């Protein structure tokens, strides 16, 4: 395997998946944007009383999901955890 690559799912039925350093950086940057820009904006929308209840609820769910998924992945990356 060439240097500067990260192998994921070596035997999970997908075959070998190789992610370059650049791809990993783009992915981490997208997660950071989601956590630090998208989620706070969704929380803001969820607090706007002039919006319909369904829109506020969806905004709150998107914010929670973004923080759970992207925040969790970003945390794993920042702490070096692989499991």
JSON list of C-alpha atoms in Angstrom, two decimals:
[
{"chain": "A", "resi": 1, "resn": "UNK", "atom": "CA", "xyz": [0.00, 0.00, 0.00]},
{"chain": "A", "resi": 2, "resn": "UNK", "atom": "CA", "xyz": [1.37, 3.44, -0.86]},
{"chain": "A", "resi": 3, "resn": "UNK", "atom": "CA", "xyz": [2.41, 5.72, 2.00]},
{"chain": "A", "resi": 4, "resn": "UNK", "atom": "CA", "xyz": [-0.14, 8.30, 3.06]},
{"chain": "A", "resi": 5, "resn": "UNK", "atom": "CA", "xyz": [-3.16, 6.01, 2.78]},
{"chain": "A", "resi": 6, "resn": "UNK", "atom": "CA", "xyz": [-5.53, 4.63, 5.36]},
{"chain": "A", "resi": 7, "resn": "UNK", "atom": "CA", "xyz": [-7.20, 1.26, 4.84]},
{"chain": "A", "resi": 8, "resn": "UNK", "atom": "CA", "xyz": [-10.74, 0.85, 6.12]},
{"chain": "A", "resi": 9, "resn": "UNK", "atom": "CA", "xyz": [-12.94, -2.24, 6.19]},
{"chain": "A", "resi": 10, "resn": "UNK", "atom": "CA", "xyz": [-10.21, -4.74, 5.31]},
{"chain": "A", "resi": 11, "resn": "UNK", "atom": "CA", "xyz": [-12.56, -7.73, 5.54]},
{"chain": "A", "resi": 12, "resn": "UNK", "atom": "CA", "xyz": [-16.08, -6.39, 5.93]},
{"chain": "A", "resi": 13, "resn": "UNK", "atom": "CA", "xyz": [-17.38, -7.74, 2.63]},
{"chain": "A", "resi": 14, "resn": "UNK", "atom": "CA", "xyz": [-16.51, -4.54, 0.81]},
{"chain": "A", "resi": 15, "resn": "UNK", "atom": "CA", "xyz": [-13.03, -5.60, -0.08]},
{"chain": "A", "resi": 16, "resn": "UNK", "atom": "CA", "xyz": [-10.24, -3.20, 0.73]},
{"chain": "A", "resi": 17, "resn": "UNK", "atom": "CA", "xyz": [-11.15, 0.47, 0.78]},
{"chain": "A", "resi": 18, "resn": "UNK", "atom": "CA", "xyz": [-8.25, 2.92, 0.69]},
{"chain": "A", "resi": 19, "resn": "UNK", "atom": "CA", "xyz": [-8.71, 6.54, 1.71]},
{"chain": "A", "resi": 20, "resn": "UNK", "atom": "CA", "xyz": [-5.99, 9.03, 0.83]},
{"chain": "A", "resi": 21, "resn": "UNK", "atom": "CA", "xyz": [-4.81, 11.69, 3.25]},
{"chain": "A", "resi": 22, "resn": "UNK", "atom": "CA", "xyz": [-6.50, 14.34, 1.06]},
{"chain": "A", "resi": 23, "resn": "UNK", "atom": "CA", "xyz": [-9.83, 12.48, 1.09]},
{"chain": "A", "resi": 24, "resn": "UNK", "atom": "CA", "xyz": [-9.62, 12.13, 4.87]},
{"chain": "A", "resi": 25, "resn": "UNK", "atom": "CA", "xyz": [-8.88, 15.85, 5.24]},
{"chain": "A", "resi": 26, "resn": "UNK", "atom": "CA", "xyz": [-11.87, 16.79, 3.06]},
{"chain": "A", "resi": 27, "resn": "UNK", "atom": "CA", "xyz": [-14.12, 14.46, 5.06]},
{"chain": "A", "resi": 28, "resn": "UNK", "atom": "CA", "xyz": [-12.94, 15.87, 8.40]},
{"chain": "A", "resi": 29, "resn": "UNK", "atom": "CA", "xyz": [-13.41, 19.43, 7.12]},
{"chain": "A", "resi": 30, "resn": "UNK", "atom": "CA", "xyz": [-16.97, 18.62, 6.03]},
{"chain": "A", "resi": 31, "resn": "UNK", "atom": "CA", "xyz": [-17.72, 17.16, 9.47]},
{"chain": "A", "resi": 32, "resn": "UNK", "atom": "CA", "xyz": [-16.31, 20.29, 11.13]},
{"chain": "A", "resi": 33, "resn": "UNK", "atom": "CA", "xyz": [-18.53, 22.54, 8.97]},
{"chain": "A", "resi": 34, "resn": "UNK", "atom": "CA", "xyz": [-21.54, 20.40, 9.87]},
{"chain": "A", "resi": 35, "resn": "UNK", "atom": "CA", "xyz": [-20.80, 20.53, 13.61]},
{"chain": "A", "resi": 36, "resn": "UNK", "atom": "CA", "xyz": [-19.76, 24.17, 13.87]},
{"chain": "A", "resi": 37, "resn": "UNK", "atom": "CA", "xyz": [-22.02, 25.81, 11.24]},
{"chain": "A", "resi": 38, "resn": "UNK", "atom": "CA", "xyz": [-24.94, 23.61, 10.21]},
{"chain": "A", "resi": 39, "resn": "UNK", "atom": "CA", "xyz": [-25.94, 22.29, 13.65]},
{"chain": "A", "resi": 40, "resn": "UNK", "atom": "CA", "xyz": [-25.95, 25.75, 15.32]},
{"chain": "A", "resi": 41, "resn": "UNK", "atom": "CA", "xyz": [-28.00, 27.16, 12.44]},
{"chain": "A", "resi": 42, "resn": "UNK", "atom": "CA", "xyz": [-30.50, 24.32, 12.80]},
{"chain": "A", "resi": 43, "resn": "UNK", "atom": "CA", "xyz": [-30.74, 25.03, 16.54]},
{"chain": "A", "resi": 44, "resn": "UNK", "atom": "CA", "xyz": [-31.38, 28.68, 15.69]},
{"chain": "A", "resi": 45, "resn": "UNK", "atom": "CA", "xyz": [-34.17, 27.69, 13.32]},
{"chain": "A", "resi": 46, "resn": "UNK", "atom": "CA", "xyz": [-35.66, 25.35, 15.92]},
{"chain": "A", "resi": 47, "resn": "UNK", "atom": "CA", "xyz": [-36.02, 28.31, 18.29]},
{"chain": "A", "resi": 48, "resn": "UNK", "atom": "CA", "xyz": [-37.82, 30.57, 15.79]},
{"chain": "A", "resi": 49, "resn": "UNK", "atom": "CA", "xyz": [-41.44, 30.70, 16.95]},
{"chain": "A", "resi": 50, "resn": "UNK", "atom": "CA", "xyz": [-42.62, 32.19, 13.66]},
{"chain": "A", "resi": 51, "resn": "UNK", "atom": "CA", "xyz": [-41.82, 28.92, 11.88]},
{"chain": "A", "resi": 52, "resn": "UNK", "atom": "CA", "xyz": [-44.38, 26.10, 11.76]},
{"chain": "A", "resi": 53, "resn": "UNK", "atom": "CA", "xyz": [-44.06, 23.46, 14.46]},
{"chain": "A", "resi": 54, "resn": "UNK", "atom": "CA", "xyz": [-43.09, 20.78, 11.94]},
{"chain": "A", "resi": 55, "resn": "UNK", "atom": "CA", "xyz": [-40.21, 22.92, 10.62]},
{"chain": "A", "resi": 56, "resn": "UNK", "atom": "CA", "xyz": [-38.95, 23.60, 14.12]},
{"chain": "A", "resi": 57, "resn": "UNK", "atom": "CA", "xyz": [-39.13, 19.90, 14.98]},
{"chain": "A", "resi": 58, "resn": "UNK", "atom": "CA", "xyz": [-37.28, 18.88, 11.81]},
{"chain": "A", "resi": 59, "resn": "UNK", "atom": "CA", "xyz": [-34.61, 21.51, 12.47]},
{"chain": "A", "resi": 60, "resn": "UNK", "atom": "CA", "xyz": [-34.12, 20.20, 16.00]},
{"chain": "A", "resi": 61, "resn": "UNK", "atom": "CA", "xyz": [-33.85, 16.61, 14.72]},
{"chain": "A", "resi": 62, "resn": "UNK", "atom": "CA", "xyz": [-31.33, 17.60, 12.05]},
{"chain": "A", "resi": 63, "resn": "UNK", "atom": "CA", "xyz": [-29.26, 19.46, 14.66]},
{"chain": "A", "resi": 64, "resn": "UNK", "atom": "CA", "xyz": [-29.32, 16.49, 17.04]},
{"chain": "A", "resi": 65, "resn": "UNK", "atom": "CA", "xyz": [-28.47, 14.01, 14.28]},
{"chain": "A", "resi": 66, "resn": "UNK", "atom": "CA", "xyz": [-25.66, 16.19, 12.97]},
{"chain": "A", "resi": 67, "resn": "UNK", "atom": "CA", "xyz": [-24.14, 16.56, 16.41]},
{"chain": "A", "resi": 68, "resn": "UNK", "atom": "CA", "xyz": [-24.49, 12.84, 17.13]},
{"chain": "A", "resi": 69, "resn": "UNK", "atom": "CA", "xyz": [-23.09, 11.52, 13.85]},
{"chain": "A", "resi": 70, "resn": "UNK", "atom": "CA", "xyz": [-20.68, 14.18, 12.63]},
{"chain": "A", "resi": 71, "resn": "UNK", "atom": "CA", "xyz": [-19.74, 15.26, 16.14]},
{"chain": "A", "resi": 72, "resn": "UNK", "atom": "CA", "xyz": [-19.01, 11.66, 17.07]},
{"chain": "A", "resi": 73, "resn": "UNK", "atom": "CA", "xyz": [-16.89, 11.09, 13.98]},
{"chain": "A", "resi": 74, "resn": "UNK", "atom": "CA", "xyz": [-15.03, 14.35, 14.52]},
{"chain": "A", "resi": 75, "resn": "UNK", "atom": "CA", "xyz": [-14.42, 13.40, 18.16]},
{"chain": "A", "resi": 76, "resn": "UNK", "atom": "CA", "xyz": [-13.05, 10.00, 17.09]},
{"chain": "A", "resi": 77, "resn": "UNK", "atom": "CA", "xyz": [-10.73, 11.70, 14.61]},
{"chain": "A", "resi": 78, "resn": "UNK", "atom": "CA", "xyz": [-9.54, 14.29, 17.17]},
{"chain": "A", "resi": 79, "resn": "UNK", "atom": "CA", "xyz": [-8.85, 11.65, 19.83]},
{"chain": "A", "resi": 80, "resn": "UNK", "atom": "CA", "xyz": [-7.31, 9.14, 17.44]},
{"chain": "A", "resi": 81, "resn": "UNK", "atom": "CA", "xyz": [-9.89, 6.49, 18.27]},
{"chain": "A", "resi": 82, "resn": "UNK", "atom": "CA", "xyz": [-10.52, 3.87, 15.59]},
{"chain": "A", "resi": 83, "resn": "UNK", "atom": "CA", "xyz": [-13.24, 1.81, 17.23]}
]
